[in-house]
Amino acid sequence: MHPIDALTEIATLLERERASRYRSKAFRAAARAIEGLSEAELADAAALRRRPGVGDTSFAVIQEALAGEVPQYLAELRARFAPASSQLRALLRGDLHCHSEWSDGQTPIEAMLGAARALGHEYLALTDHSPRLRVARGLSAVRLREQLAVVAALNADAGGAGPTLLTGIEVDILDDGALDQEPALLDELDVVVASAHSKLRMERGPMTRRLVAAVSDRRVDVLGHVTGRLIRGERGTRPPSAFDAAAVFAACAAHGVAVEINARPEREDPPDELIAVALAEGCLFSIDSDAHAPGQLGLLDEGAARAERAGVPAERIVTTWPLERLREWTRRASG
Ligand SMILES: [Zn+2]
Ligand SMILES: [Zn+2]
């Protein structure tokens, strides 16, 4: 195998395990450091060892790959890799929620697109954060407009091959339910995921009104990680927000907004009992990875397994729909 493929697969599997971001970053950096080197240059071990970006472990991986072996480090990761399985996963065509280094993702957009291609996605919506989320380097209107041009260029370069990159945003739901970006700019985007990231402990009444107001905005397509809960992981735990789930999901159904089934293992949001409420209210769903690194796009396996266990019919999951149908839905004018 080519050393770049070995390094990239290692980074992907580490991200999939949600290992420390520094570990996967080191392998991605090493892959970049040897990009474009000829076979002769790669074979010069002494020069390779001195190359910035190539650490001890990466160097060993490169040597083993050049020797025609599956690198030991990669073999161990492959042996540990145990994705959740479901019938539903095979029906998913894409993902409507992910981040690049433009906000708090770990890599350039191209790496996310490459990983989506490797998974066989038909489409991927790039949904970096909105301005108020400063900790996540949320995009100002100016930067988001710049990003739209970059996305257009990437799609033009691909010439119809590989996944279509959809423009998008994960827009913050402000305290009163308003959206944290210029309405006219939201109108231009393919996919608008709206999520609350602050004041998650608001009282039940105001929180219900806040979420209902957000999903009643015709620009919103997906309600992201609705409860905001964290159940495990590096960031600790956080209880779910309190709100009238039937009222919020009834508003989603009335406005054609999909309820996100967030695939991140530390979120598992909404909880199963709220998925049942959303099903009863007649909601659409979107199974999203909320990936912040390329390997995390694979978390759709976990999301699909949860949705299947919860009995969500494939037809009500917008990400099982072909791109044209998905586009018709995101362009819908809801009343
Ligand atoms: Zn979010
Ligand atoms: Zn997100």
GROMACS .gro file of C-alpha atoms and ligand atoms in nm:
model
  337
    1MET     CA    1   0.000   0.000   0.000
    2HIS     CA    2   0.109   0.354  -0.060
    3PRO     CA    3   0.244   0.523   0.256
    4ILE     CA    4   0.004   0.817   0.212
    5ASP     CA    5  -0.292   0.578   0.206
    6ALA     CA    6  -0.163   0.404   0.518
    7LEU     CA    7  -0.116   0.734   0.708
    8THR     CA    8  -0.457   0.862   0.598
    9GLU     CA    9  -0.634   0.541   0.697
   10ILE     CA   10  -0.466   0.554   1.039
   11ALA     CA   11  -0.582   0.913   1.090
   12THR     CA   12  -0.934   0.819   0.979
   13LEU     CA   13  -0.955   0.525   1.219
   14LEU     CA   14  -0.820   0.733   1.508
   15GLU     CA   15  -1.083   1.000   1.438
   16ARG     CA   16  -1.349   0.733   1.416
   17GLU     CA   17  -1.244   0.615   1.765
   18ARG     CA   18  -1.252   0.980   1.868
   19ALA     CA   19  -0.896   0.950   1.995
   20SER     CA   20  -0.713   1.267   2.090
   21ARG     CA   21  -0.714   1.502   1.794
   22TYR     CA   22  -0.337   1.546   1.820
   23ARG     CA   23  -0.276   1.181   1.734
   24SER     CA   24  -0.477   1.189   1.411
   25LYS     CA   25  -0.337   1.532   1.325
   26ALA     CA   26   0.019   1.397   1.340
   27PHE     CA   27  -0.061   1.129   1.082
   28ARG     CA   28  -0.242   1.373   0.856
   29ALA     CA   29   0.057   1.606   0.880
   30ALA     CA   30   0.293   1.322   0.789
   31ALA     CA   31   0.077   1.233   0.487
   32ARG     CA   32   0.096   1.595   0.372
   33ALA     CA   33   0.472   1.605   0.434
   34ILE     CA   34   0.538   1.323   0.187
   35GLU     CA   35   0.283   1.430  -0.073
   36GLY     CA   36   0.439   1.460  -0.418
   37LEU     CA   37   0.763   1.278  -0.327
   38SER     CA   38   0.897   1.042  -0.592
   39GLU     CA   39   0.967   0.674  -0.517
   40ALA     CA   40   1.337   0.751  -0.502
   41GLU     CA   41   1.280   1.033  -0.253
   42LEU     CA   42   1.063   0.809  -0.039
   43ALA     CA   43   1.329   0.539  -0.047
   44ASP     CA   44   1.591   0.777   0.100
   45ALA     CA   45   1.524   0.686   0.463
   46ALA     CA   46   1.775   0.927   0.613
   47ALA     CA   47   1.627   1.226   0.429
   48LEU     CA   48   1.276   1.110   0.507
   49ARG     CA   49   1.353   1.084   0.877
   50ARG     CA   50   1.466   1.448   0.881
   51ARG     CA   51   1.159   1.573   0.701
   52PRO     CA   52   0.945   1.813   0.907
   53GLY     CA   53   0.610   1.654   0.988
   54VAL     CA   54   0.743   1.296   0.987
   55GLY     CA   55   0.766   1.169   1.346
   56ASP     CA   56   0.893   0.834   1.477
   57THR     CA   57   0.566   0.646   1.441
   58SER     CA   58   0.484   0.794   1.101
   59PHE     CA   59   0.836   0.709   0.982
   60ALA     CA   60   0.790   0.346   1.090
   61VAL     CA   61   0.450   0.333   0.915
   62ILE     CA   62   0.602   0.469   0.593
   63GLN     CA   63   0.890   0.218   0.604
   64GLU     CA   64   0.656  -0.078   0.655
   65ALA     CA   65   0.424   0.039   0.377
   66LEU     CA   66   0.720   0.081   0.141
   67ALA     CA   67   0.831  -0.272   0.228
   68GLY     CA   68   0.495  -0.397   0.103
   69GLU     CA   69   0.354  -0.476   0.448
   70VAL     CA   70   0.042  -0.355   0.619
   71PRO     CA   71   0.196  -0.131   0.887
   72GLN     CA   72   0.163  -0.279   1.236
   73TYR     CA   73   0.002   0.036   1.377
   74LEU     CA   74  -0.264   0.024   1.106
   75ALA     CA   75  -0.321  -0.349   1.148
   76GLU     CA   76  -0.392  -0.298   1.519
   77LEU     CA   77  -0.638  -0.018   1.450
   78ARG     CA   78  -0.815  -0.225   1.186
   79ALA     CA   79  -0.844  -0.517   1.428
   80ARG     CA   80  -1.007  -0.294   1.692
   81PHE     CA   81  -1.245  -0.125   1.451
   82ALA     CA   82  -1.600  -0.241   1.526
   83PRO     CA   83  -1.865  -0.014   1.375
   84ALA     CA   84  -2.230  -0.054   1.474
   85SER     CA   85  -2.417  -0.246   1.206
   86SER     CA   86  -2.767  -0.197   1.069
   87GLN     CA   87  -2.966  -0.253   0.753
   88LEU     CA   88  -3.053   0.115   0.748
   89ARG     CA   89  -2.692   0.228   0.704
   90ALA     CA   90  -2.685   0.100   0.345
   91LEU     CA   91  -2.981   0.326   0.260
   92LEU     CA   92  -2.814   0.649   0.373
   93ARG     CA   93  -2.691   0.861   0.082
   94GLY     CA   94  -2.528   1.147   0.263
   95ASP     CA   95  -2.486   1.365   0.566
   96LEU     CA   96  -2.623   1.713   0.641
   97HIS     CA   97  -2.398   1.820   0.929
   98CYS     CA   98  -2.019   1.848   0.943
   99HIS     CA   99  -1.743   2.099   1.017
  100SER     CA  100  -1.415   2.202   0.857
  101GLU     CA  101  -1.122   2.400   0.990
  102TRP     CA  102  -1.308   2.713   0.880
  103SER     CA  103  -1.479   2.683   1.220
  104ASP     CA  104  -1.391   2.417   1.480
  105GLY     CA  105  -1.330   2.119   1.251
  106GLN     CA  106  -0.979   1.972   1.230
  107THR     CA  107  -0.909   1.969   0.857
  108PRO     CA  108  -0.958   2.159   0.532
  109ILE     CA  109  -1.284   2.109   0.344
  110GLU     CA  110  -1.105   1.891   0.085
  111ALA     CA  111  -1.023   1.625   0.345
  112MET     CA  112  -1.387   1.608   0.454
  113LEU     CA  113  -1.493   1.574   0.091
  114GLY     CA  114  -1.233   1.301   0.032
  115ALA     CA  115  -1.361   1.103   0.329
  116ALA     CA  116  -1.721   1.144   0.211
  117ARG     CA  117  -1.613   1.010  -0.129
  118ALA     CA  118  -1.446   0.710   0.035
  119LEU     CA  119  -1.774   0.634   0.216
  120GLY     CA  120  -1.964   0.651  -0.112
  121HIS     CA  121  -2.176   0.951  -0.009
  122GLU     CA  122  -2.386   1.115  -0.277
  123TYR     CA  123  -2.379   1.447  -0.089
  124LEU     CA  124  -2.230   1.618   0.211
  125ALA     CA  125  -2.348   1.948   0.358
  126LEU     CA  126  -2.074   2.165   0.501
  127THR     CA  127  -2.225   2.331   0.807
  128ASP     CA  128  -1.968   2.539   0.990
  129HIS     CA  129  -2.074   2.744   1.292
  130SER     CA  130  -2.231   3.091   1.296
  131PRO     CA  131  -2.071   3.414   1.428
  132ARG     CA  132  -2.189   3.413   1.786
  133LEU     CA  133  -2.019   3.084   1.861
  134ARG     CA  134  -1.679   3.246   1.903
  135VAL     CA  135  -1.522   2.948   2.083
  136ALA     CA  136  -1.585   2.749   1.765
  137ARG     CA  137  -1.459   3.032   1.539
  138GLY     CA  138  -1.808   3.081   1.394
  139LEU     CA  139  -1.812   3.233   1.046
  140SER     CA  140  -1.909   3.595   0.991
  141ALA     CA  141  -2.130   3.670   0.692
  142VAL     CA  142  -1.818   3.779   0.502
  143ARG     CA  143  -1.631   3.455   0.572
  144LEU     CA  144  -1.935   3.242   0.493
  145ARG     CA  145  -1.967   3.418   0.156
  146GLU     CA  146  -1.599   3.338   0.094
  147GLN     CA  147  -1.668   2.977   0.182
  148LEU     CA  148  -1.957   2.961  -0.067
  149ALA     CA  149  -1.713   3.048  -0.345
  150VAL     CA  150  -1.472   2.780  -0.225
  151VAL     CA  151  -1.749   2.518  -0.221
  152ALA     CA  152  -1.858   2.619  -0.573
  153ALA     CA  153  -1.500   2.582  -0.695
  154LEU     CA  154  -1.462   2.237  -0.533
  155ASN     CA  155  -1.783   2.118  -0.697
  156ALA     CA  156  -1.671   2.259  -1.033
  157ASP     CA  157  -1.330   2.086  -0.999
  158ALA     CA  158  -1.498   1.755  -0.927
  159GLY     CA  159  -1.696   1.792  -1.250
  160GLY     CA  160  -1.986   1.586  -1.123
  161ALA     CA  161  -1.769   1.305  -0.987
  162GLY     CA  162  -1.785   1.214  -0.622
  163PRO     CA  163  -2.015   1.361  -0.363
  164THR     CA  164  -2.184   1.695  -0.419
  165LEU     CA  165  -2.078   1.938  -0.153
  166LEU     CA  166  -2.384   2.126  -0.036
  167THR     CA  167  -2.349   2.471   0.113
  168GLY     CA  168  -2.476   2.511   0.465
  169ILE     CA  169  -2.448   2.634   0.818
  170GLU     CA  170  -2.504   2.517   1.172
  171VAL     CA  171  -2.671   2.836   1.279
  172ASP     CA  172  -2.700   2.917   1.646
  173ILE     CA  173  -3.049   2.950   1.787
  174LEU     CA  174  -3.037   3.274   1.987
  175ASP     CA  175  -3.213   3.308   2.322
  176ASP     CA  176  -3.536   3.432   2.164
  177GLY     CA  177  -3.534   3.172   1.886
  178ALA     CA  178  -3.391   3.403   1.620
  179LEU     CA  179  -3.114   3.271   1.397
  180ASP     CA  180  -2.755   3.393   1.419
  181GLN     CA  181  -2.696   3.486   1.053
  182GLU     CA  182  -2.830   3.730   0.793
  183PRO     CA  183  -3.165   3.600   0.661
  184ALA     CA  184  -3.070   3.673   0.298
  185LEU     CA  185  -2.752   3.471   0.336
  186LEU     CA  186  -2.943   3.180   0.495
  187ASP     CA  187  -3.172   3.193   0.191
  188GLU     CA  188  -2.874   3.127  -0.035
  189LEU     CA  189  -2.762   2.811   0.147
  190ASP     CA  190  -2.862   2.458   0.052
  191VAL     CA  191  -2.892   2.330   0.408
  192VAL     CA  192  -2.961   2.516   0.733
  193VAL     CA  193  -2.913   2.317   1.054
  194ALA     CA  194  -3.029   2.519   1.356
  195SER     CA  195  -2.893   2.427   1.699
  196ALA     CA  196  -2.884   2.577   2.047
  197HIS     CA  197  -2.536   2.598   2.203
  198SER     CA  198  -2.591   2.841   2.490
  199LYS     CA  199  -2.841   2.895   2.773
  200LEU     CA  200  -2.926   2.526   2.756
  201ARG     CA  201  -3.062   2.538   3.112
  202MET     CA  202  -3.331   2.789   3.023
  203GLU     CA  203  -3.669   2.719   3.184
  204ARG     CA  204  -3.908   2.485   3.008
  205GLY     CA  205  -4.156   2.749   2.886
  206PRO     CA  206  -3.906   2.990   2.730
  207MET     CA  207  -3.699   2.699   2.593
  208THR     CA  208  -4.007   2.555   2.422
  209ARG     CA  209  -4.091   2.896   2.270
  210ARG     CA  210  -3.728   2.939   2.162
  211LEU     CA  211  -3.713   2.606   1.976
  212VAL     CA  212  -4.062   2.645   1.825
  213ALA     CA  213  -3.968   2.992   1.698
  214ALA     CA  214  -3.648   2.858   1.542
  215VAL     CA  215  -3.811   2.571   1.354
  216SER     CA  216  -4.094   2.799   1.243
  217ASP     CA  217  -3.843   3.001   1.041
  218ARG     CA  218  -3.889   2.872   0.686
  219ARG     CA  219  -3.512   2.886   0.632
  220VAL     CA  220  -3.446   2.602   0.877
  221ASP     CA  221  -3.418   2.250   0.738
  222VAL     CA  222  -3.284   2.049   1.033
  223LEU     CA  223  -3.312   2.093   1.410
  224GLY     CA  224  -2.966   1.992   1.539
  225HIS     CA  225  -2.892   1.792   1.861
  226VAL     CA  226  -3.219   1.909   2.015
  227THR     CA  227  -3.155   1.848   2.386
  228GLY     CA  228  -2.786   1.948   2.393
  229ARG     CA  229  -2.714   1.665   2.636
  230LEU     CA  230  -2.369   1.507   2.674
  231ILE     CA  231  -2.362   1.154   2.809
  232ARG     CA  232  -1.992   1.066   2.800
  233GLY     CA  233  -1.656   1.179   2.669
  234GLU     CA  234  -1.387   1.441   2.710
  235ARG     CA  235  -1.628   1.730   2.764
  236GLY     CA  236  -1.798   1.554   3.055
  237THR     CA  237  -2.172   1.520   3.087
  238ARG     CA  238  -2.456   1.767   3.057
  239PRO     CA  239  -2.827   1.708   3.122
  240PRO     CA  240  -3.078   1.751   2.841
  241SER     CA  241  -3.252   2.087   2.805
  242ALA     CA  242  -3.608   2.096   2.936
  243PHE     CA  243  -3.885   2.173   2.683
  244ASP     CA  244  -4.225   2.049   2.569
  245ALA     CA  245  -4.108   1.790   2.320
  246ALA     CA  246  -4.452   1.728   2.169
  247ALA     CA  247  -4.493   2.101   2.099
  248VAL     CA  248  -4.144   2.138   1.947
  249PHE     CA  249  -4.176   1.827   1.731
  250ALA     CA  250  -4.529   1.921   1.623
  251ALA     CA  251  -4.382   2.252   1.500
  252CYS     CA  252  -4.106   2.062   1.319
  253ALA     CA  253  -4.367   1.843   1.148
  254ALA     CA  254  -4.582   2.143   1.055
  255HIS     CA  255  -4.287   2.319   0.894
  256GLY     CA  256  -4.126   2.017   0.732
  257VAL     CA  257  -3.816   2.049   0.951
  258ALA     CA  258  -3.621   1.726   1.003
  259VAL     CA  259  -3.528   1.628   1.356
  260GLU     CA  260  -3.160   1.542   1.362
  261ILE     CA  261  -3.052   1.206   1.498
  262ASN     CA  262  -2.703   1.315   1.599
  263ALA     CA  263  -2.468   1.019   1.562
  264ARG     CA  264  -2.196   1.136   1.799
  265PRO     CA  265  -2.161   0.879   2.078
  266GLU     CA  266  -2.121   1.149   2.344
  267ARG     CA  267  -2.454   1.302   2.238
  268GLU     CA  268  -2.696   1.029   2.123
  269ASP     CA  269  -2.938   1.314   2.076
  270PRO     CA  270  -3.239   1.301   2.082
  271PRO     CA  271  -3.266   1.029   2.346
  272ASP     CA  272  -3.475   0.726   2.244
  273GLU     CA  273  -3.786   0.843   2.430
  274LEU     CA  274  -3.782   1.173   2.237
  275ILE     CA  275  -3.732   0.995   1.904
  276ALA     CA  276  -4.058   0.816   1.991
  277VAL     CA  277  -4.232   1.152   2.048
  278ALA     CA  278  -4.100   1.288   1.716
  279LEU     CA  279  -4.220   0.973   1.538
  280ALA     CA  280  -4.565   1.013   1.690
  281GLU     CA  281  -4.578   1.379   1.581
  282GLY     CA  282  -4.504   1.277   1.222
  283CYS     CA  283  -4.159   1.435   1.192
  284LEU     CA  284  -3.897   1.384   0.926
  285PHE     CA  285  -3.547   1.289   1.047
  286SER     CA  286  -3.191   1.340   0.933
  287ILE     CA  287  -2.914   1.108   1.055
  288ASP     CA  288  -2.605   1.328   1.080
  289SER     CA  289  -2.248   1.264   1.188
  290ASP     CA  290  -2.174   1.619   1.313
  291ALA     CA  291  -1.817   1.524   1.212
  292HIS     CA  292  -1.535   1.756   1.316
  293ALA     CA  293  -1.273   1.538   1.142
  294PRO     CA  294  -1.288   1.324   0.827
  295GLY     CA  295  -1.293   0.989   1.008
  296GLN     CA  296  -1.593   1.097   1.213
  297LEU     CA  297  -1.812   1.098   0.901
  298GLY     CA  298  -1.817   0.722   0.961
  299LEU     CA  299  -2.018   0.777   1.281
  300LEU     CA  300  -2.327   0.749   1.059
  301ASP     CA  301  -2.296   0.374   1.136
  302GLU     CA  302  -2.385   0.447   1.499
  303GLY     CA  303  -2.662   0.691   1.408
  304ALA     CA  304  -2.821   0.445   1.166
  305ALA     CA  305  -2.810   0.165   1.423
  306ARG     CA  306  -2.983   0.386   1.682
  307ALA     CA  307  -3.250   0.501   1.436
  308GLU     CA  308  -3.317   0.142   1.336
  309ARG     CA  309  -3.351   0.031   1.698
  310ALA     CA  310  -3.591   0.320   1.755
  311GLY     CA  311  -3.804   0.204   1.461
  312VAL     CA  312  -3.762   0.512   1.241
  313PRO     CA  313  -3.885   0.421   0.890
  314ALA     CA  314  -3.626   0.485   0.615
  315GLU     CA  315  -3.877   0.684   0.410
  316ARG     CA  316  -3.898   0.948   0.683
  317ILE     CA  317  -3.521   0.994   0.692
  318VAL     CA  318  -3.433   1.269   0.444
  319THR     CA  319  -3.077   1.141   0.406
  320THR     CA  320  -3.210   0.824   0.242
  321TRP     CA  321  -3.352   1.040  -0.035
  322PRO     CA  322  -3.173   1.099  -0.366
  323LEU     CA  323  -3.010   1.440  -0.404
  324GLU     CA  324  -3.281   1.582  -0.630
  325ARG     CA  325  -3.554   1.499  -0.384
  326LEU     CA  326  -3.345   1.634  -0.099
  327ARG     CA  327  -3.300   1.961  -0.287
  328GLU     CA  328  -3.673   1.991  -0.348
  329TRP     CA  329  -3.726   1.952   0.024
  330THR     CA  330  -3.463   2.208   0.129
  331ARG     CA  331  -3.613   2.456  -0.119
  332ARG     CA  332  -3.966   2.401   0.007
  333ALA     CA  333  -4.154   2.712   0.118
  334SER     CA  334  -4.321   2.617   0.443
  335GLY     CA  335  -4.621   2.812   0.553
  336ZN      ZN  336  -2.372   2.190   1.745
  337ZN      ZN  337  -2.205   2.064   1.466
   0.00000   0.00000   0.00000
